[in-house]
C-alpha cells in the first residue's frame, strides 16, 4: 500500500485553510484563465479584454506614475547618472538635488544593500517631517517602521496582539479582507462592528460598545479596534467629531487603535477632509502615554498608485519601551523592507513644494489624477443608481464603489443550486458576459441578507462609458432572466 501523502490539504495548518482573501480569490483566478484564453484564442469570448476592477492597482489600468518620484528613483538606483553632464538636461534640478540628498543618507550610496530594520534613518526623518507638517504635531523617526506596503505592518501588529483564539480584534464590516485574513492566520477572533449603509456607511459608537460587550461576555479579550479611513470598500470619510468619539472609546476601553489611512489623499467631496487619528488624539490633549496608536500609510494608493514598488510605513505611538523592542525584533526577522519602496515612502510624504522647479508639473499631474478619479466615481455611482435593484452610496474617498444589489429570489435560488453566494454568482456571470472583474460583497462581510459588489473607479476615464454600457446590458439581461 502506498504511504499517505506527507503533505495534503488535510494536514496543513488549519489557520491557513481558514484564511481567505477575496480581492485575489476565485473570480479573479477565473478571470486570469479567461485572459489566457483571449491570448491563445482571440475572439473566442463575448468580449475582447478583461477589465480588472477587483483591486486598487491604478497603473495596471493605465494611470501614469508621477514624474518627479520616478526621476528621483532612477537617479538613486543608478547614481553614476549624477556625474554625467547630460543628466542636467534630462532630469529636473530638484529631482537631482533630492536624489543627492537621499543618497547621502545611505551608507556608501548602496541602494542594493540591507538597511536598518525600521528603514533608512534619513528617510524616516523625512517621513516624520512630512507627518509633522500634515498634522501640526511633532512626529519622531524612531516611531516609523518602513514596510513593503502597509500590509506587512498590519500582519506585524496582529502577530504581536493575538495570543490565541480568545484574543479579538474589532473590525468594520464591510472590511478590507487583509484584516480578516491576517486575524485568521494568527489564530484570533474577528469581532465585527457594522457600518450603517443608510447613513452613508456611518460608524456608530453605540454599536461598537454593544459588539465589544457582547464579545467580552463570550470570554473574548478584545485587544484592538481597526478603523479604515477613508473606507475600503465603502469609500466614506469620517467626520471629525466621529473621530474624537472613536479615540475616546479606545482610551476608555483600553484598546489599541489601528488606523488604516492609506487613502488619505483620495478625498472627492468638498465638505470633508482627511484628519489623521494621530492629529485628532494630540488635539484632544492625549500624549504618548494615553493611547496606543498605530497609523498605516502606503505608496500604493493616493494619486501615486505605486503598488508594485511595495512601499509604506507604520507610525507606532503610545507603546512602552519593552513592547517597542519586541516590535523591532519582529521587524528585524524580515531584515528590512525594499529600498525603492523606502525612498518612495519618503517622497510621498515630502513631494515638491512651491518654488521647486518640479512643483508646477507635479501639481498638475496630481490634480489631474485626483480630479479624474472624482469624475469617474461620480459617473459610476450615477450609472449604478439608474439600474433596477441597485443602490449605491456616494464615494467620498478611496478608490471603490460598493453598490447593494437587490437580487430576485430566483437568482438567489440559482446561486444556492450552484453552491455560490448570490453576489459571487452575480459577479461570475458578470465576468463571463462582459470581462469586467469585480469582487462580491461576501468577500468583505455585509449585513446578512444583503448582497453587494466592490468595483474600483480605476479604469481610465475614456473607458468608463464602455464599462457602464457593458454593465448595464448585462444587468438588464440578468434581471430579466431571474425576475420573480
Short mmCIF file of C-alpha atoms in Angstrom, two decimals:
data_model
loop_
_atom_site.label_atom_id
_atom_site.label_comp_id
_atom_site.label_asym_id
_atom_site.label_seq_id
_atom_site.Cartn_x
_atom_site.Cartn_y
_atom_site.Cartn_z
CA UNK A 1 0.00 0.00 0.00
CA UNK A 2 1.38 3.43 -0.95
CA UNK A 3 2.19 5.68 2.03
CA UNK A 4 -0.21 8.54 2.72
CA UNK A 5 0.82 11.83 1.15
CA UNK A 6 3.18 13.60 3.54
CA UNK A 7 1.63 16.94 2.58
CA UNK A 8 -2.10 17.07 1.92
CA UNK A 9 -4.70 19.78 2.45
CA UNK A 10 -5.97 17.77 5.46
CA UNK A 11 -2.65 18.08 7.32
CA UNK A 12 -1.87 21.73 6.54
CA UNK A 13 -2.05 24.46 9.18
CA UNK A 14 -5.82 24.93 9.78
CA UNK A 15 -5.26 28.70 10.19
CA UNK A 16 -4.04 28.83 6.57
CA UNK A 17 -7.11 26.89 5.40
CA UNK A 18 -9.40 29.28 7.29
CA UNK A 19 -7.76 32.36 5.75
CA UNK A 20 -9.49 33.89 2.70
CA UNK A 21 -8.59 36.89 0.55
CA UNK A 22 -11.42 37.69 -1.85
CA UNK A 23 -9.64 40.51 -3.70
CA UNK A 24 -7.48 37.83 -5.35
CA UNK A 25 -9.99 34.98 -4.91
CA UNK A 26 -11.95 32.53 -7.09
CA UNK A 27 -13.40 35.11 -9.50
CA UNK A 28 -10.02 36.70 -10.16
CA UNK A 29 -8.39 33.31 -10.76
CA UNK A 30 -11.16 32.54 -13.27
CA UNK A 31 -10.58 35.95 -14.92
CA UNK A 32 -6.88 35.16 -15.31
CA UNK A 33 -7.80 31.88 -17.07
CA UNK A 34 -10.14 33.79 -19.41
CA UNK A 35 -7.37 36.31 -20.10
CA UNK A 36 -5.07 33.46 -21.17
CA UNK A 37 -7.87 32.10 -23.38
CA UNK A 38 -8.19 35.51 -25.08
CA UNK A 39 -4.46 35.46 -25.81
CA UNK A 40 -4.41 31.92 -27.23
CA UNK A 41 -7.86 32.01 -28.91
CA UNK A 42 -8.73 35.62 -29.79
CA UNK A 43 -12.44 36.11 -30.50
CA UNK A 44 -13.50 33.02 -28.51
CA UNK A 45 -15.27 35.06 -25.79
CA UNK A 46 -18.06 37.68 -25.99
CA UNK A 47 -15.53 40.45 -25.12
CA UNK A 48 -12.01 41.31 -26.24
CA UNK A 49 -10.35 42.22 -22.95
CA UNK A 50 -10.57 41.57 -19.23
CA UNK A 51 -11.06 44.71 -17.15
CA UNK A 52 -9.67 44.14 -13.65
CA UNK A 53 -11.89 46.28 -11.38
CA UNK A 54 -11.23 43.95 -8.46
CA UNK A 55 -8.20 45.59 -6.91
CA UNK A 56 -6.82 49.09 -6.29
CA UNK A 57 -3.98 48.72 -8.80
CA UNK A 58 -4.04 52.06 -10.70
CA UNK A 59 -1.05 51.67 -13.01
CA UNK A 60 -2.28 48.30 -14.32
CA UNK A 61 -5.27 50.20 -15.72
CA UNK A 62 -3.20 52.94 -17.33
CA UNK A 63 -2.54 55.53 -14.60
CA UNK A 64 0.85 57.17 -15.19
CA UNK A 65 3.43 57.42 -12.38
CA UNK A 66 4.32 60.87 -11.02
CA UNK A 67 7.35 62.15 -12.98
CA UNK A 68 9.25 63.68 -10.04
CA UNK A 69 9.03 60.47 -7.97
CA UNK A 70 10.31 58.34 -10.86
CA UNK A 71 13.14 60.77 -11.69
CA UNK A 72 14.42 60.60 -8.11
CA UNK A 73 14.13 56.78 -8.07
CA UNK A 74 16.04 56.47 -11.36
CA UNK A 75 18.87 58.66 -10.07
CA UNK A 76 19.05 56.83 -6.73
CA UNK A 77 19.11 53.44 -8.44
CA UNK A 78 21.85 54.46 -10.87
CA UNK A 79 23.87 57.14 -9.04
CA UNK A 80 26.56 57.37 -11.74
CA UNK A 81 23.96 59.37 -13.76
CA UNK A 82 24.58 62.19 -11.30
CA UNK A 83 28.14 62.51 -12.59
CA UNK A 84 27.06 62.93 -16.23
CA UNK A 85 26.61 66.39 -17.77
CA UNK A 86 23.59 65.42 -19.92
CA UNK A 87 21.63 64.41 -16.78
CA UNK A 88 21.05 68.13 -16.12
CA UNK A 89 19.04 68.42 -19.32
CA UNK A 90 17.14 65.13 -18.81
CA UNK A 91 16.14 65.49 -15.14
CA UNK A 92 14.73 68.43 -13.18
CA UNK A 93 17.15 70.24 -10.86
CA UNK A 94 15.11 69.45 -7.72
CA UNK A 95 14.98 65.72 -8.61
CA UNK A 96 18.78 65.78 -8.92
CA UNK A 97 19.24 67.59 -5.58
CA UNK A 98 16.69 65.31 -3.84
CA UNK A 99 18.45 62.18 -5.16
CA UNK A 100 21.79 63.51 -3.89
CA UNK A 101 20.22 64.30 -0.52
CA UNK A 102 18.75 60.76 -0.25
CA UNK A 103 21.96 59.04 -1.37
CA UNK A 104 23.89 60.99 1.26
CA UNK A 105 21.78 59.26 3.94
CA UNK A 106 22.52 55.76 2.58
CA UNK A 107 25.86 54.28 3.70
CA UNK A 108 28.12 54.00 0.63
CA UNK A 109 25.18 55.20 -1.52
CA UNK A 110 24.39 51.46 -1.78
CA UNK A 111 20.72 51.16 -2.70
CA UNK A 112 21.19 47.41 -3.15
CA UNK A 113 22.30 46.86 0.46
CA UNK A 114 20.21 45.93 3.51
CA UNK A 115 19.21 48.88 5.68
CA UNK A 116 18.30 49.33 9.33
CA UNK A 117 15.29 47.09 10.09
CA UNK A 118 12.97 50.09 10.54
CA UNK A 119 14.21 51.66 7.32
CA UNK A 120 16.99 54.14 6.46
CA UNK A 121 17.18 56.77 9.23
CA UNK A 122 17.32 59.76 6.84
CA UNK A 123 14.20 58.53 5.04
CA UNK A 124 12.38 58.05 8.36
CA UNK A 125 13.38 61.61 9.27
CA UNK A 126 11.79 62.80 6.00
CA UNK A 127 8.60 60.82 6.69
CA UNK A 128 8.41 62.20 10.25
CA UNK A 129 8.83 65.74 8.87
CA UNK A 130 6.00 65.08 6.40
CA UNK A 131 3.71 63.83 9.19
CA UNK A 132 4.59 66.88 11.31
CA UNK A 133 3.68 69.29 8.52
CA UNK A 134 0.46 67.37 7.73
CA UNK A 135 -0.77 67.23 11.35
CA UNK A 136 0.77 70.24 13.06
CA UNK A 137 2.04 67.94 15.83
CA UNK A 138 5.59 66.53 16.11
CA UNK A 139 6.47 63.09 14.77
CA UNK A 140 9.62 61.10 15.55
CA UNK A 141 11.69 58.99 13.12
CA UNK A 142 12.11 56.34 15.84
CA UNK A 143 8.33 55.73 15.73
CA UNK A 144 8.41 54.96 11.99
CA UNK A 145 8.73 51.42 10.65
CA UNK A 146 9.01 51.44 6.83
CA UNK A 147 7.35 48.34 5.38
CA UNK A 148 6.75 46.68 1.98
CA UNK A 149 3.35 48.39 1.52
CA UNK A 150 1.02 48.78 4.50
CA UNK A 151 0.11 45.06 4.66
CA UNK A 152 3.24 43.75 6.46
CA UNK A 153 2.68 46.36 9.18
CA UNK A 154 -0.86 45.06 9.72
CA UNK A 155 0.42 41.45 9.89
CA UNK A 156 3.11 42.50 12.35
CA UNK A 157 0.58 44.09 14.70
CA UNK A 158 -1.74 41.07 14.51
CA UNK A 159 1.21 38.79 15.27
CA UNK A 160 2.02 40.95 18.27
CA UNK A 161 -1.50 41.29 19.72
CA UNK A 162 -3.08 37.88 19.06
CA UNK A 163 -2.01 35.19 21.53
CA UNK A 164 -4.80 32.65 20.88
CA UNK A 165 -8.40 32.30 19.66
CA UNK A 166 -9.64 34.20 22.72
CA UNK A 167 -7.96 37.44 21.57
CA UNK A 168 -10.27 39.55 19.44
CA UNK A 169 -9.85 42.48 17.03
CA UNK A 170 -12.80 44.82 16.37
CA UNK A 171 -13.12 45.23 12.58
CA UNK A 172 -15.58 47.16 10.44
CA UNK A 173 -18.00 45.16 8.31
CA UNK A 174 -17.65 45.55 5.36
CA UNK A 175 -13.84 45.42 5.77
CA UNK A 176 -10.80 45.09 3.56
CA UNK A 177 -10.15 41.31 3.69
CA UNK A 178 -6.49 41.79 4.67
CA UNK A 179 -7.82 42.15 8.23
CA UNK A 180 -9.97 39.00 8.34
CA UNK A 181 -7.18 37.06 6.58
CA UNK A 182 -4.50 38.27 8.98
CA UNK A 183 -6.64 37.61 12.07
CA UNK A 184 -7.36 34.08 10.78
CA UNK A 185 -3.67 33.41 10.00
CA UNK A 186 -2.66 34.46 13.50
CA UNK A 187 -5.45 32.45 15.13
CA UNK A 188 -7.50 35.29 16.64
CA UNK A 189 -11.19 36.21 16.67
CA UNK A 190 -12.67 38.86 14.37
CA UNK A 191 -15.19 40.91 16.35
CA UNK A 192 -17.41 42.66 13.77
CA UNK A 193 -18.98 46.11 14.01
CA UNK A 194 -21.37 47.02 11.20
CA UNK A 195 -21.14 50.27 9.25
CA UNK A 196 -24.60 51.72 8.57
CA UNK A 197 -25.28 51.79 4.82
CA UNK A 198 -28.36 54.00 5.28
CA UNK A 199 -26.28 56.82 6.79
CA UNK A 200 -23.52 56.63 4.14
CA UNK A 201 -21.62 53.86 5.95
CA UNK A 202 -21.65 55.64 9.30
CA UNK A 203 -19.78 54.30 12.33
CA UNK A 204 -21.95 54.29 15.46
CA UNK A 205 -20.13 54.31 18.83
CA UNK A 206 -23.20 52.65 20.41
CA UNK A 207 -22.76 49.69 18.02
CA UNK A 208 -19.02 49.49 18.85
CA UNK A 209 -19.90 49.35 22.59
CA UNK A 210 -22.55 46.69 22.01
CA UNK A 211 -20.20 44.48 19.96
CA UNK A 212 -17.38 44.94 22.50
CA UNK A 213 -19.60 43.97 25.43
CA UNK A 214 -21.03 41.02 23.50
CA UNK A 215 -17.51 39.72 22.71
CA UNK A 216 -16.35 40.20 26.31
CA UNK A 217 -19.40 38.31 27.60
CA UNK A 218 -18.21 35.35 25.48
CA UNK A 219 -14.78 35.46 27.12
CA UNK A 220 -13.01 37.22 24.25
CA UNK A 221 -10.25 39.65 25.22
CA UNK A 222 -10.67 42.44 22.66
CA UNK A 223 -7.21 43.95 22.05
CA UNK A 224 -7.65 46.49 19.27
CA UNK A 225 -10.03 48.46 17.05
CA UNK A 226 -9.40 48.69 13.28
CA UNK A 227 -10.68 51.85 11.57
CA UNK A 228 -10.25 52.29 7.80
CA UNK A 229 -10.46 56.00 6.88
CA UNK A 230 -11.25 56.75 4.09
CA UNK A 231 -13.19 53.49 3.96
CA UNK A 232 -12.38 50.39 1.92
CA UNK A 233 -14.59 49.01 0.35
CA UNK A 234 -17.13 51.64 1.37
CA UNK A 235 -15.48 54.97 0.41
CA UNK A 236 -16.78 57.07 3.32
CA UNK A 237 -14.66 59.76 5.03
CA UNK A 238 -15.06 60.02 8.81
CA UNK A 239 -16.33 63.28 10.27
CA UNK A 240 -14.00 64.89 12.81
CA UNK A 241 -16.43 64.61 15.76
CA UNK A 242 -16.86 60.90 14.99
CA UNK A 243 -13.07 60.51 15.19
CA UNK A 244 -12.98 62.24 18.60
CA UNK A 245 -15.55 59.72 19.86
CA UNK A 246 -13.55 56.78 18.46
CA UNK A 247 -10.36 57.97 20.18
CA UNK A 248 -12.24 58.43 23.48
CA UNK A 249 -13.78 54.96 23.11
CA UNK A 250 -10.34 53.34 22.61
CA UNK A 251 -8.89 55.28 25.54
CA UNK A 252 -11.76 54.35 27.89
CA UNK A 253 -11.81 50.69 26.85
CA UNK A 254 -8.02 50.17 26.78
CA UNK A 255 -7.89 49.28 23.08
CA UNK A 256 -5.06 49.74 20.60
CA UNK A 257 -6.28 51.93 17.72
CA UNK A 258 -5.16 50.54 14.35
CA UNK A 259 -5.72 53.38 11.85
CA UNK A 260 -5.62 52.34 8.19
CA UNK A 261 -5.08 55.70 6.46
CA UNK A 262 -3.73 54.55 3.09
CA UNK A 263 -6.41 56.52 1.13
CA UNK A 264 -5.66 59.82 2.89
CA UNK A 265 -5.02 61.65 -0.42
CA UNK A 266 -8.17 60.23 -2.05
CA UNK A 267 -10.94 62.64 -0.99
CA UNK A 268 -13.54 63.60 -3.61
CA UNK A 269 -16.00 65.82 -1.71
CA UNK A 270 -15.57 69.46 -0.69
CA UNK A 271 -17.34 69.15 2.67
CA UNK A 272 -14.98 66.51 4.11
CA UNK A 273 -11.26 66.50 4.75
CA UNK A 274 -8.84 63.87 5.97
CA UNK A 275 -7.69 64.13 9.59
CA UNK A 276 -5.22 61.55 10.85
CA UNK A 277 -6.12 59.83 14.11
CA UNK A 278 -2.76 60.97 15.49
CA UNK A 279 -3.72 64.60 14.87
CA UNK A 280 -7.14 64.02 16.49
CA UNK A 281 -5.61 62.30 19.55
CA UNK A 282 -2.98 65.03 20.01
CA UNK A 283 -5.53 67.83 19.56
CA UNK A 284 -7.58 66.20 22.37
CA UNK A 285 -4.54 66.51 24.61
CA UNK A 286 -3.71 62.78 24.55
CA UNK A 287 0.04 62.24 24.56
CA UNK A 288 2.40 59.27 24.24
CA UNK A 289 1.22 57.64 27.46
CA UNK A 290 -2.51 57.90 26.86
CA UNK A 291 -3.30 55.87 23.77
CA UNK A 292 -1.53 53.09 21.86
CA UNK A 293 -2.00 54.09 18.22
CA UNK A 294 -0.64 52.55 15.01
CA UNK A 295 -1.15 54.53 11.79
CA UNK A 296 -0.63 52.87 8.38
CA UNK A 297 0.25 54.63 5.10
CA UNK A 298 1.19 53.24 1.68
CA UNK A 299 2.67 54.36 -1.65
CA UNK A 300 0.14 52.11 -3.44
CA UNK A 301 -2.86 54.43 -3.28
CA UNK A 302 -3.38 58.23 -3.28
CA UNK A 303 -2.53 59.85 -6.61
CA UNK A 304 0.78 57.95 -6.84
CA UNK A 305 -0.55 54.38 -7.23
CA UNK A 306 2.89 52.75 -6.96
CA UNK A 307 1.51 49.34 -5.83
CA UNK A 308 4.28 47.20 -7.33
CA UNK A 309 7.03 49.20 -5.65
CA UNK A 310 5.82 47.92 -2.24
CA UNK A 311 6.41 50.94 -0.04
CA UNK A 312 4.63 52.07 3.10
CA UNK A 313 5.11 52.64 6.80
CA UNK A 314 3.50 52.37 10.18
CA UNK A 315 3.88 55.02 12.86
CA UNK A 316 3.74 53.50 16.32
CA UNK A 317 2.99 55.69 19.35
CA UNK A 318 1.86 55.00 22.90
CA UNK A 319 3.75 51.72 23.45
CA UNK A 320 6.24 51.14 26.27
CA UNK A 321 9.96 50.69 25.52
CA UNK A 322 9.90 46.90 26.23
CA UNK A 323 6.95 46.43 23.83
CA UNK A 324 8.68 48.51 21.15
CA UNK A 325 11.73 46.24 21.49
CA UNK A 326 9.50 43.28 20.64
CA UNK A 327 8.09 45.10 17.59
CA UNK A 328 11.63 45.88 16.45
CA UNK A 329 12.63 42.23 16.94
CA UNK A 330 9.75 41.04 14.69
CA UNK A 331 10.68 43.67 12.06
CA UNK A 332 14.32 42.56 12.16
CA UNK A 333 13.38 38.94 11.34
CA UNK A 334 12.50 40.26 7.85
CA UNK A 335 15.82 42.21 7.77
CA UNK A 336 14.37 45.33 6.09
CA UNK A 337 11.82 46.48 3.53
CA UNK A 338 12.94 47.09 -0.06
CA UNK A 339 14.93 50.28 -0.59
CA UNK A 340 12.96 51.58 -3.61
CA UNK A 341 9.77 51.42 -1.55
CA UNK A 342 11.54 53.18 1.33
CA UNK A 343 12.65 56.03 -0.94
CA UNK A 344 9.14 56.34 -2.42
CA UNK A 345 7.56 56.47 1.06
CA UNK A 346 9.82 59.43 1.89
CA UNK A 347 8.92 61.16 -1.40
CA UNK A 348 5.17 60.65 -0.99
CA UNK A 349 5.33 62.34 2.42
CA UNK A 350 7.64 65.09 1.07
CA UNK A 351 6.65 65.92 -2.51
CA UNK A 352 7.91 69.06 -4.33
CA UNK A 353 6.99 72.34 -2.63
CA UNK A 354 6.06 75.76 -4.02
CA UNK A 355 9.21 77.29 -5.52
CA UNK A 356 10.76 73.93 -6.54
CA UNK A 357 11.41 73.51 -10.25
CA UNK A 358 9.13 70.45 -10.47
CA UNK A 359 6.30 71.91 -8.39
CA UNK A 360 4.09 73.15 -11.25
CA UNK A 361 4.30 69.91 -13.26
CA UNK A 362 3.96 67.77 -10.10
CA UNK A 363 0.84 69.67 -9.00
CA UNK A 364 -0.67 69.46 -12.49
CA UNK A 365 -0.13 65.67 -12.57
CA UNK A 366 -1.52 65.19 -9.04
CA UNK A 367 -4.60 67.39 -9.60
CA UNK A 368 -5.38 65.78 -12.96
CA UNK A 369 -5.32 62.27 -11.43
CA UNK A 370 -7.44 63.15 -8.37
CA UNK A 371 -9.97 65.23 -10.34
CA UNK A 372 -10.34 62.44 -12.89
CA UNK A 373 -10.87 59.86 -10.10
CA UNK A 374 -13.62 62.09 -8.64
CA UNK A 375 -15.36 62.32 -12.03
CA UNK A 376 -15.07 58.55 -12.57
CA UNK A 377 -16.51 57.84 -9.11
CA UNK A 378 -19.47 60.12 -9.83
CA UNK A 379 -20.12 58.64 -13.31
CA UNK A 380 -20.11 55.05 -11.98
CA UNK A 381 -22.21 55.95 -8.92
CA UNK A 382 -24.85 57.65 -11.13
CA UNK A 383 -24.85 54.68 -13.53
CA UNK A 384 -25.32 52.13 -10.71
CA UNK A 385 -28.17 54.14 -9.19
CA UNK A 386 -30.05 54.17 -12.51
CA UNK A 387 -30.16 50.37 -12.70
CA UNK A 388 -33.08 48.30 -11.46
CA UNK A 389 -32.50 46.90 -7.96
CA UNK A 390 -29.12 48.62 -7.40
CA UNK A 391 -28.48 51.34 -4.82
CA UNK A 392 -25.06 52.92 -4.42
CA UNK A 393 -23.78 55.34 -1.77
CA UNK A 394 -21.57 58.26 -2.76
CA UNK A 395 -17.82 57.58 -2.82
CA UNK A 396 -16.45 60.39 -0.63
CA UNK A 397 -12.96 58.94 -0.87
CA UNK A 398 -10.74 55.88 -1.58
CA UNK A 399 -10.97 54.03 -4.94
CA UNK A 400 -14.13 51.95 -4.83
CA UNK A 401 -17.90 51.85 -5.03
CA UNK A 402 -19.79 49.24 -3.01
CA UNK A 403 -23.29 49.12 -4.50
CA UNK A 404 -26.01 46.97 -2.96
CA UNK A 405 -27.71 44.61 -5.40
CA UNK A 406 -31.28 43.61 -4.57
CA UNK A 407 -31.32 40.21 -6.25
CA UNK A 408 -34.55 38.44 -7.24
CA UNK A 409 -35.39 35.30 -5.23
CA UNK A 410 -34.94 33.16 -8.37
CA UNK A 411 -31.33 34.38 -8.69
CA UNK A 412 -30.66 33.61 -5.02
CA UNK A 413 -32.01 30.07 -5.53
CA UNK A 414 -29.95 29.60 -8.72
CA UNK A 415 -26.86 30.67 -6.74
CA UNK A 416 -27.70 28.19 -3.98
CA UNK A 417 -28.04 25.41 -6.56
CA UNK A 418 -24.61 26.38 -7.92
CA UNK A 419 -23.24 26.35 -4.33
CA UNK A 420 -22.25 30.03 -4.54
CA UNK A 421 -23.03 33.12 -2.50
CA UNK A 422 -25.63 35.12 -4.52
CA UNK A 423 -23.29 38.09 -5.07
CA UNK A 424 -20.47 35.74 -6.12
CA UNK A 425 -22.89 34.10 -8.59
CA UNK A 426 -23.74 37.57 -9.97
CA UNK A 427 -20.05 38.59 -10.19
CA UNK A 428 -19.15 35.35 -12.00
CA UNK A 429 -21.94 35.86 -14.55
CA UNK A 430 -20.83 39.50 -14.99
CA UNK A 431 -17.27 38.34 -15.70
CA UNK A 432 -18.30 35.65 -18.18
CA UNK A 433 -20.61 38.04 -20.08
CA UNK A 434 -18.55 41.26 -20.07
CA UNK A 435 -14.96 40.58 -18.95
CA UNK A 436 -15.46 43.01 -16.04
CA UNK A 437 -13.91 41.70 -12.80
CA UNK A 438 -15.49 42.85 -9.52
CA UNK A 439 -15.34 41.36 -6.01
CA UNK A 440 -18.51 40.03 -4.36
CA UNK A 441 -19.51 41.78 -1.13
CA UNK A 442 -19.44 38.44 0.68
CA UNK A 443 -15.63 38.69 0.50
CA UNK A 444 -15.72 41.84 2.66
CA UNK A 445 -18.58 40.95 5.00
CA UNK A 446 -22.03 42.55 4.87
CA UNK A 447 -25.28 42.67 6.82
CA UNK A 448 -26.78 39.17 6.46
CA UNK A 449 -29.38 39.04 3.68
CA UNK A 450 -27.82 41.95 1.75
CA UNK A 451 -25.66 41.50 -1.35
CA UNK A 452 -23.03 43.85 -2.79
CA UNK A 453 -20.13 44.07 -5.21
CA UNK A 454 -16.98 46.16 -4.90
CA UNK A 455 -15.92 47.87 -8.11
CA UNK A 456 -12.84 50.10 -8.45
CA UNK A 457 -13.12 53.54 -10.07
CA UNK A 458 -9.76 52.99 -11.77
CA UNK A 459 -10.42 52.19 -15.46
CA UNK A 460 -9.14 55.15 -17.48
CA UNK A 461 -11.70 57.89 -17.92
CA UNK A 462 -12.20 57.31 -21.64
CA UNK A 463 -13.06 53.65 -20.90
CA UNK A 464 -15.72 54.43 -18.27
CA UNK A 465 -18.64 54.90 -20.74
CA UNK A 466 -17.92 51.46 -22.26
CA UNK A 467 -17.74 49.88 -18.78
CA UNK A 468 -21.12 51.43 -17.94
CA UNK A 469 -22.68 50.29 -21.25
CA UNK A 470 -21.41 46.70 -20.80
CA UNK A 471 -22.51 46.59 -17.17
CA UNK A 472 -25.99 47.97 -17.93
CA UNK A 473 -26.58 45.50 -20.79
CA UNK A 474 -25.53 42.56 -18.59
CA UNK A 475 -27.60 43.68 -15.60
CA UNK A 476 -30.77 44.12 -17.65
CA UNK A 477 -30.43 40.62 -19.16
CA UNK A 478 -29.64 39.11 -15.73
CA UNK A 479 -32.65 40.74 -14.04
CA UNK A 480 -34.96 39.72 -16.91
CA UNK A 481 -33.73 36.12 -16.68
CA UNK A 482 -34.30 35.82 -12.93
CA UNK A 483 -37.25 38.15 -12.41
CA UNK A 484 -39.61 36.64 -9.81
#
